[in-house]
């Protein structure tokens, strides 16, 4: 509550002005104040805290939805832990992932690359093979 509004309410409480006069004064205060910008574009973006994956699909005529929210601190910690894994174990993990159809090389995962990805991953839509499915990946 601003100081002028408080003064008006104090005068009303003390019986110095009537309720109608208080309403008129408060209305005049509101007219004199500049409008406050509340558009999301007017606010600076904060540091993202979560990686969000949303999947909307119609499978068998039924709508399906996946909504995953992963804390970015967990991803950062995971990337840092990769540095502690012995090279032989990384090679074995990479080989198993390739066998499972996941062509990902853990040895190429670096913390500074993750931060760059987070900075640039404002919002991205991923196309999938099904025409009735939509996948969105973004940071919030």
PDB file of C-alpha atoms in Angstrom, residues 7 12 43 46 64 74 96 135:
ATOM      1  CA  UNK A   7      -3.130   8.676   4.573  1.00  0.00           C
ATOM      2  CA  UNK A  12     -11.379   8.072   6.985  1.00  0.00           C
ATOM      3  CA  UNK A  43      10.230  -8.647 -17.582  1.00  0.00           C
ATOM      4  CA  UNK A  46      15.513 -15.362 -15.039  1.00  0.00           C
ATOM      5  CA  UNK A  64      -2.057 -39.049 -24.438  1.00  0.00           C
ATOM      6  CA  UNK A  74      20.326 -32.647 -11.661  1.00  0.00           C
ATOM      7  CA  UNK A  96      25.758 -50.713 -24.462  1.00  0.00           C
ATOM      8  CA  UNK A 135       6.931 -32.824 -28.777  1.00  0.00           C
TER       9      UNK A 135
END
